[in-house]
Each structure stands twice: as C-alpha cells, then as structure tokens.
C-alpha cells in the first residue's frame, strides 16, 4: 500500500468487493480463497468467467487483446455490481492488468466500496510458480506478455500493493490489516 493509504480501510459493515489483481501465477486464487474465508466473503475466480475462446487462445500461448477481454471484464463488473447491491462481500481474482480494465471493474463505485489489491512479485518468482502449477489453461509462455501489459497502479488509483514473497497466510494477514479500519 502506498504510504498515504496506511491506516485507511473499509468499514466491516460496508458493502464491498476486493479485486485481487496481478499476472498469472501471482497467487490470486490461493490468496483470494484464503482471504474470502477469513473475511467471510464469497470468492470468485475471474478465470472461470473467461469465454471458452479466450481459454483456448491462452492455452495455445496467444495473448488476449483488449477486444478479447472486454466482454469478460463486463461480466465481472456485473458480478461486482450484483454483490455490492445485495450488501454481500466478494473477493474476486482477476488479472486487471491495465488501468482501463480496473476502471471497468470498479465501475461507479468508490475505492472504499471496491478495493483493488496488487499481488506483486518478480518475473523470476512467478515463473517458478508457473513451472510448478498443473492443470491450468494458462500457457507459461504468456508471462512475458502479461508483464508487458501490466500497468503498475499509480498512487492516485489507491491500490494496495503487497509482496507475494511471504507465505500465503502472511500475505492474507497483511491484506486484512490494510483493509480493516484500526
């Protein structure tokens, strides 16, 4: 989290969604499901909402473009909207690599309702994680294109950034502390 974000958080009674963003292999699903358990929220993996043609393209090592991603992002934005309107908590794993993608996902909601958390790691750490991962449609050859596409959030976006070097439980604890008022 940027220094100006320290100590600010979401009221536990507020409707909200947390979007865990980062390149493939950054731990979005692992951290997201653990965070959802701890925060008593539903967890949804954005990958499950990709159309089959996107999954087929990625499994062949072909990067998605903005046109491929747009319907997927719109679907995820509607999902977030449904949760917020129902006063239900949601943790969503989604790459959200570009500012424009994050803007679609946040929609009309302020950052105290829809928060974005960047799971931040080096290419070397993530490459090793992808090497160990099995049964996922993402082709590890795409990692380079994901890092090339990634627009690191600027402080004006109010995105919390957490290193993925620590064990998952510590990463979840760090996120919980950052998103919960003291």
Short mmCIF file of C-alpha atoms in Angstrom, two decimals:
data_model
loop_
_atom_site.label_atom_id
_atom_site.label_comp_id
_atom_site.label_asym_id
_atom_site.label_seq_id
_atom_site.Cartn_x
_atom_site.Cartn_y
_atom_site.Cartn_z
CA UNK A 1 0.00 0.00 0.00
CA UNK A 2 1.29 3.43 -0.72
CA UNK A 3 2.26 5.39 2.38
CA UNK A 4 -0.79 7.66 2.03
CA UNK A 5 -3.06 4.62 2.19
CA UNK A 6 -1.71 3.37 5.51
CA UNK A 7 -4.39 3.00 8.17
CA UNK A 8 -7.37 3.61 5.88
CA UNK A 9 -9.77 0.77 5.34
CA UNK A 10 -13.21 -0.46 4.54
CA UNK A 11 -15.83 -0.45 7.26
CA UNK A 12 -16.67 -4.07 8.10
CA UNK A 13 -20.37 -3.23 7.60
CA UNK A 14 -19.91 -1.63 4.17
CA UNK A 15 -20.89 -3.46 1.01
CA UNK A 16 -17.72 -4.07 -0.96
CA UNK A 17 -15.68 -6.13 -3.30
CA UNK A 18 -11.95 -6.72 -3.22
CA UNK A 19 -10.27 -7.35 -6.55
CA UNK A 20 -7.00 -9.26 -6.25
CA UNK A 21 -5.00 -8.32 -9.32
CA UNK A 22 -1.70 -9.46 -10.78
CA UNK A 23 -0.17 -11.51 -13.52
CA UNK A 24 -0.91 -15.21 -13.79
CA UNK A 25 0.90 -17.14 -11.09
CA UNK A 26 0.90 -14.28 -8.57
CA UNK A 27 -1.37 -16.22 -6.21
CA UNK A 28 -4.74 -14.60 -6.88
CA UNK A 29 -6.73 -17.83 -6.43
CA UNK A 30 -4.77 -19.08 -3.42
CA UNK A 31 -4.74 -15.73 -1.62
CA UNK A 32 -8.29 -14.94 -2.73
CA UNK A 33 -9.87 -18.09 -1.37
CA UNK A 34 -7.98 -17.72 1.93
CA UNK A 35 -8.88 -14.03 2.20
CA UNK A 36 -12.55 -14.80 1.49
CA UNK A 37 -12.60 -17.44 4.26
CA UNK A 38 -11.06 -15.05 6.77
CA UNK A 39 -13.28 -12.12 5.76
CA UNK A 40 -16.44 -14.21 5.44
CA UNK A 41 -16.87 -13.26 1.80
CA UNK A 42 -17.61 -15.20 -1.35
CA UNK A 43 -14.65 -15.96 -3.58
CA UNK A 44 -14.90 -15.92 -7.35
CA UNK A 45 -12.05 -16.66 -9.73
CA UNK A 46 -12.25 -14.39 -12.75
CA UNK A 47 -10.69 -17.12 -14.90
CA UNK A 48 -13.90 -19.15 -14.56
CA UNK A 49 -15.75 -16.37 -16.39
CA UNK A 50 -13.49 -16.33 -19.47
CA UNK A 51 -15.30 -17.45 -22.61
CA UNK A 52 -14.02 -20.77 -23.96
CA UNK A 53 -12.44 -18.99 -26.96
CA UNK A 54 -10.27 -16.92 -24.59
CA UNK A 55 -9.16 -20.02 -22.70
CA UNK A 56 -8.35 -21.81 -25.96
CA UNK A 57 -6.36 -18.82 -27.19
CA UNK A 58 -4.32 -18.60 -23.97
CA UNK A 59 -3.68 -22.35 -23.82
CA UNK A 60 -2.09 -22.03 -27.29
CA UNK A 61 0.21 -19.29 -25.98
CA UNK A 62 -1.61 -16.45 -27.77
CA UNK A 63 -2.06 -13.33 -25.62
CA UNK A 64 -5.52 -11.83 -25.24
CA UNK A 65 -6.09 -8.33 -26.58
CA UNK A 66 -8.46 -5.64 -25.32
CA UNK A 67 -11.22 -6.87 -27.64
CA UNK A 68 -10.95 -10.38 -26.16
CA UNK A 69 -11.02 -9.05 -22.62
CA UNK A 70 -13.88 -6.53 -22.91
CA UNK A 71 -16.86 -8.95 -22.65
CA UNK A 72 -15.10 -10.82 -19.84
CA UNK A 73 -14.47 -7.60 -17.90
CA UNK A 74 -18.08 -6.50 -18.43
CA UNK A 75 -19.28 -9.83 -16.99
CA UNK A 76 -17.03 -9.39 -13.95
CA UNK A 77 -18.20 -5.78 -13.46
CA UNK A 78 -21.82 -7.00 -13.44
CA UNK A 79 -20.86 -9.65 -10.87
CA UNK A 80 -19.30 -6.99 -8.62
CA UNK A 81 -22.35 -4.77 -9.03
CA UNK A 82 -24.66 -7.65 -8.05
CA UNK A 83 -22.70 -8.29 -4.85
CA UNK A 84 -22.47 -4.65 -3.84
CA UNK A 85 -26.18 -4.05 -4.44
CA UNK A 86 -27.01 -7.14 -2.35
CA UNK A 87 -24.74 -5.95 0.51
CA UNK A 88 -22.64 -9.09 0.14
CA UNK A 89 -18.87 -9.30 0.30
CA UNK A 90 -16.90 -10.53 -2.68
CA UNK A 91 -13.25 -11.34 -3.23
CA UNK A 92 -12.56 -11.53 -6.96
CA UNK A 93 -9.36 -12.84 -8.52
CA UNK A 94 -8.75 -11.02 -11.79
CA UNK A 95 -5.56 -10.03 -13.58
CA UNK A 96 -6.83 -6.43 -14.10
CA UNK A 97 -3.53 -5.63 -15.78
CA UNK A 98 -4.43 -2.18 -17.15
CA UNK A 99 -5.89 0.93 -15.57
CA UNK A 100 -8.73 0.79 -18.12
CA UNK A 101 -9.58 -2.76 -17.00
CA UNK A 102 -9.59 -1.73 -13.35
CA UNK A 103 -11.85 1.21 -14.23
CA UNK A 104 -14.35 -1.14 -15.89
CA UNK A 105 -14.31 -3.41 -12.85
CA UNK A 106 -14.72 -0.60 -10.33
CA UNK A 107 -17.47 0.96 -12.39
CA UNK A 108 -19.32 3.65 -10.49
CA UNK A 109 -18.03 2.57 -7.08
CA UNK A 110 -15.53 4.49 -4.98
CA UNK A 111 -12.38 2.80 -3.72
CA UNK A 112 -13.90 2.34 -0.26
CA UNK A 113 -16.54 0.07 -1.80
CA UNK A 114 -14.48 -1.72 -4.47
CA UNK A 115 -10.84 -2.07 -3.46
CA UNK A 116 -8.02 -3.33 -5.63
CA UNK A 117 -5.05 -5.23 -4.22
CA UNK A 118 -1.97 -5.87 -6.38
CA UNK A 119 -0.20 -9.16 -5.65
CA UNK A 120 3.27 -8.01 -6.55
CA UNK A 121 6.12 -10.35 -7.45
CA UNK A 122 9.13 -10.53 -9.71
CA UNK A 123 9.12 -12.36 -13.02
CA UNK A 124 11.56 -14.92 -11.59
CA UNK A 125 9.35 -15.78 -8.59
CA UNK A 126 6.24 -16.05 -10.74
CA UNK A 127 7.97 -18.06 -13.47
CA UNK A 128 8.93 -20.65 -10.85
CA UNK A 129 5.36 -20.75 -9.52
CA UNK A 130 4.01 -21.32 -13.03
CA UNK A 131 6.54 -24.11 -13.57
CA UNK A 132 5.12 -25.90 -10.52
CA UNK A 133 1.46 -25.29 -11.38
CA UNK A 134 -0.53 -28.08 -13.01
CA UNK A 135 -3.94 -28.30 -14.65
CA UNK A 136 -4.39 -24.66 -15.65
CA UNK A 137 -5.17 -23.40 -19.14
CA UNK A 138 -2.70 -20.50 -18.91
CA UNK A 139 0.40 -21.12 -21.02
CA UNK A 140 3.52 -20.03 -19.11
CA UNK A 141 4.88 -18.61 -22.38
CA UNK A 142 2.39 -15.76 -21.89
CA UNK A 143 4.01 -14.49 -18.69
CA UNK A 144 6.28 -12.11 -20.59
CA UNK A 145 3.29 -10.57 -22.40
CA UNK A 146 1.42 -10.19 -19.10
CA UNK A 147 4.30 -8.28 -17.54
CA UNK A 148 4.49 -6.16 -20.71
CA UNK A 149 0.76 -5.39 -20.45
CA UNK A 150 0.79 -4.75 -16.69
CA UNK A 151 0.29 -1.10 -15.83
CA UNK A 152 1.58 -0.74 -12.29
CA UNK A 153 -1.08 1.23 -10.39
CA UNK A 154 -0.17 4.81 -9.56
CA UNK A 155 -0.86 6.28 -6.11
CA UNK A 156 -3.90 8.15 -7.49
CA UNK A 157 -5.58 4.77 -8.04
CA UNK A 158 -5.43 3.93 -4.33
CA UNK A 159 -4.43 0.33 -4.96
CA UNK A 160 -2.88 -1.63 -2.11
CA UNK A 161 0.28 -3.46 -3.22
CA UNK A 162 1.55 -6.46 -1.29
CA UNK A 163 4.64 -8.59 -1.94
CA UNK A 164 3.96 -12.24 -2.65
CA UNK A 165 7.34 -13.37 -1.35
CA UNK A 166 5.96 -14.08 2.13
CA UNK A 167 3.91 -17.23 2.90
CA UNK A 168 0.24 -17.05 1.84
CA UNK A 169 -1.04 -16.74 5.42
CA UNK A 170 1.16 -13.68 5.98
CA UNK A 171 0.03 -12.09 2.71
CA UNK A 172 -3.62 -12.61 3.71
CA UNK A 173 -2.95 -11.15 7.16
CA UNK A 174 -1.26 -8.10 5.61
CA UNK A 175 -4.23 -7.53 3.29
CA UNK A 176 -6.74 -7.91 6.14
CA UNK A 177 -4.87 -5.38 8.27
CA UNK A 178 -4.71 -2.91 5.39
CA UNK A 179 -8.39 -3.21 4.50
CA UNK A 180 -9.80 -3.17 8.03
CA UNK A 181 -10.08 0.08 9.98
CA UNK A 182 -7.94 0.22 13.10
#
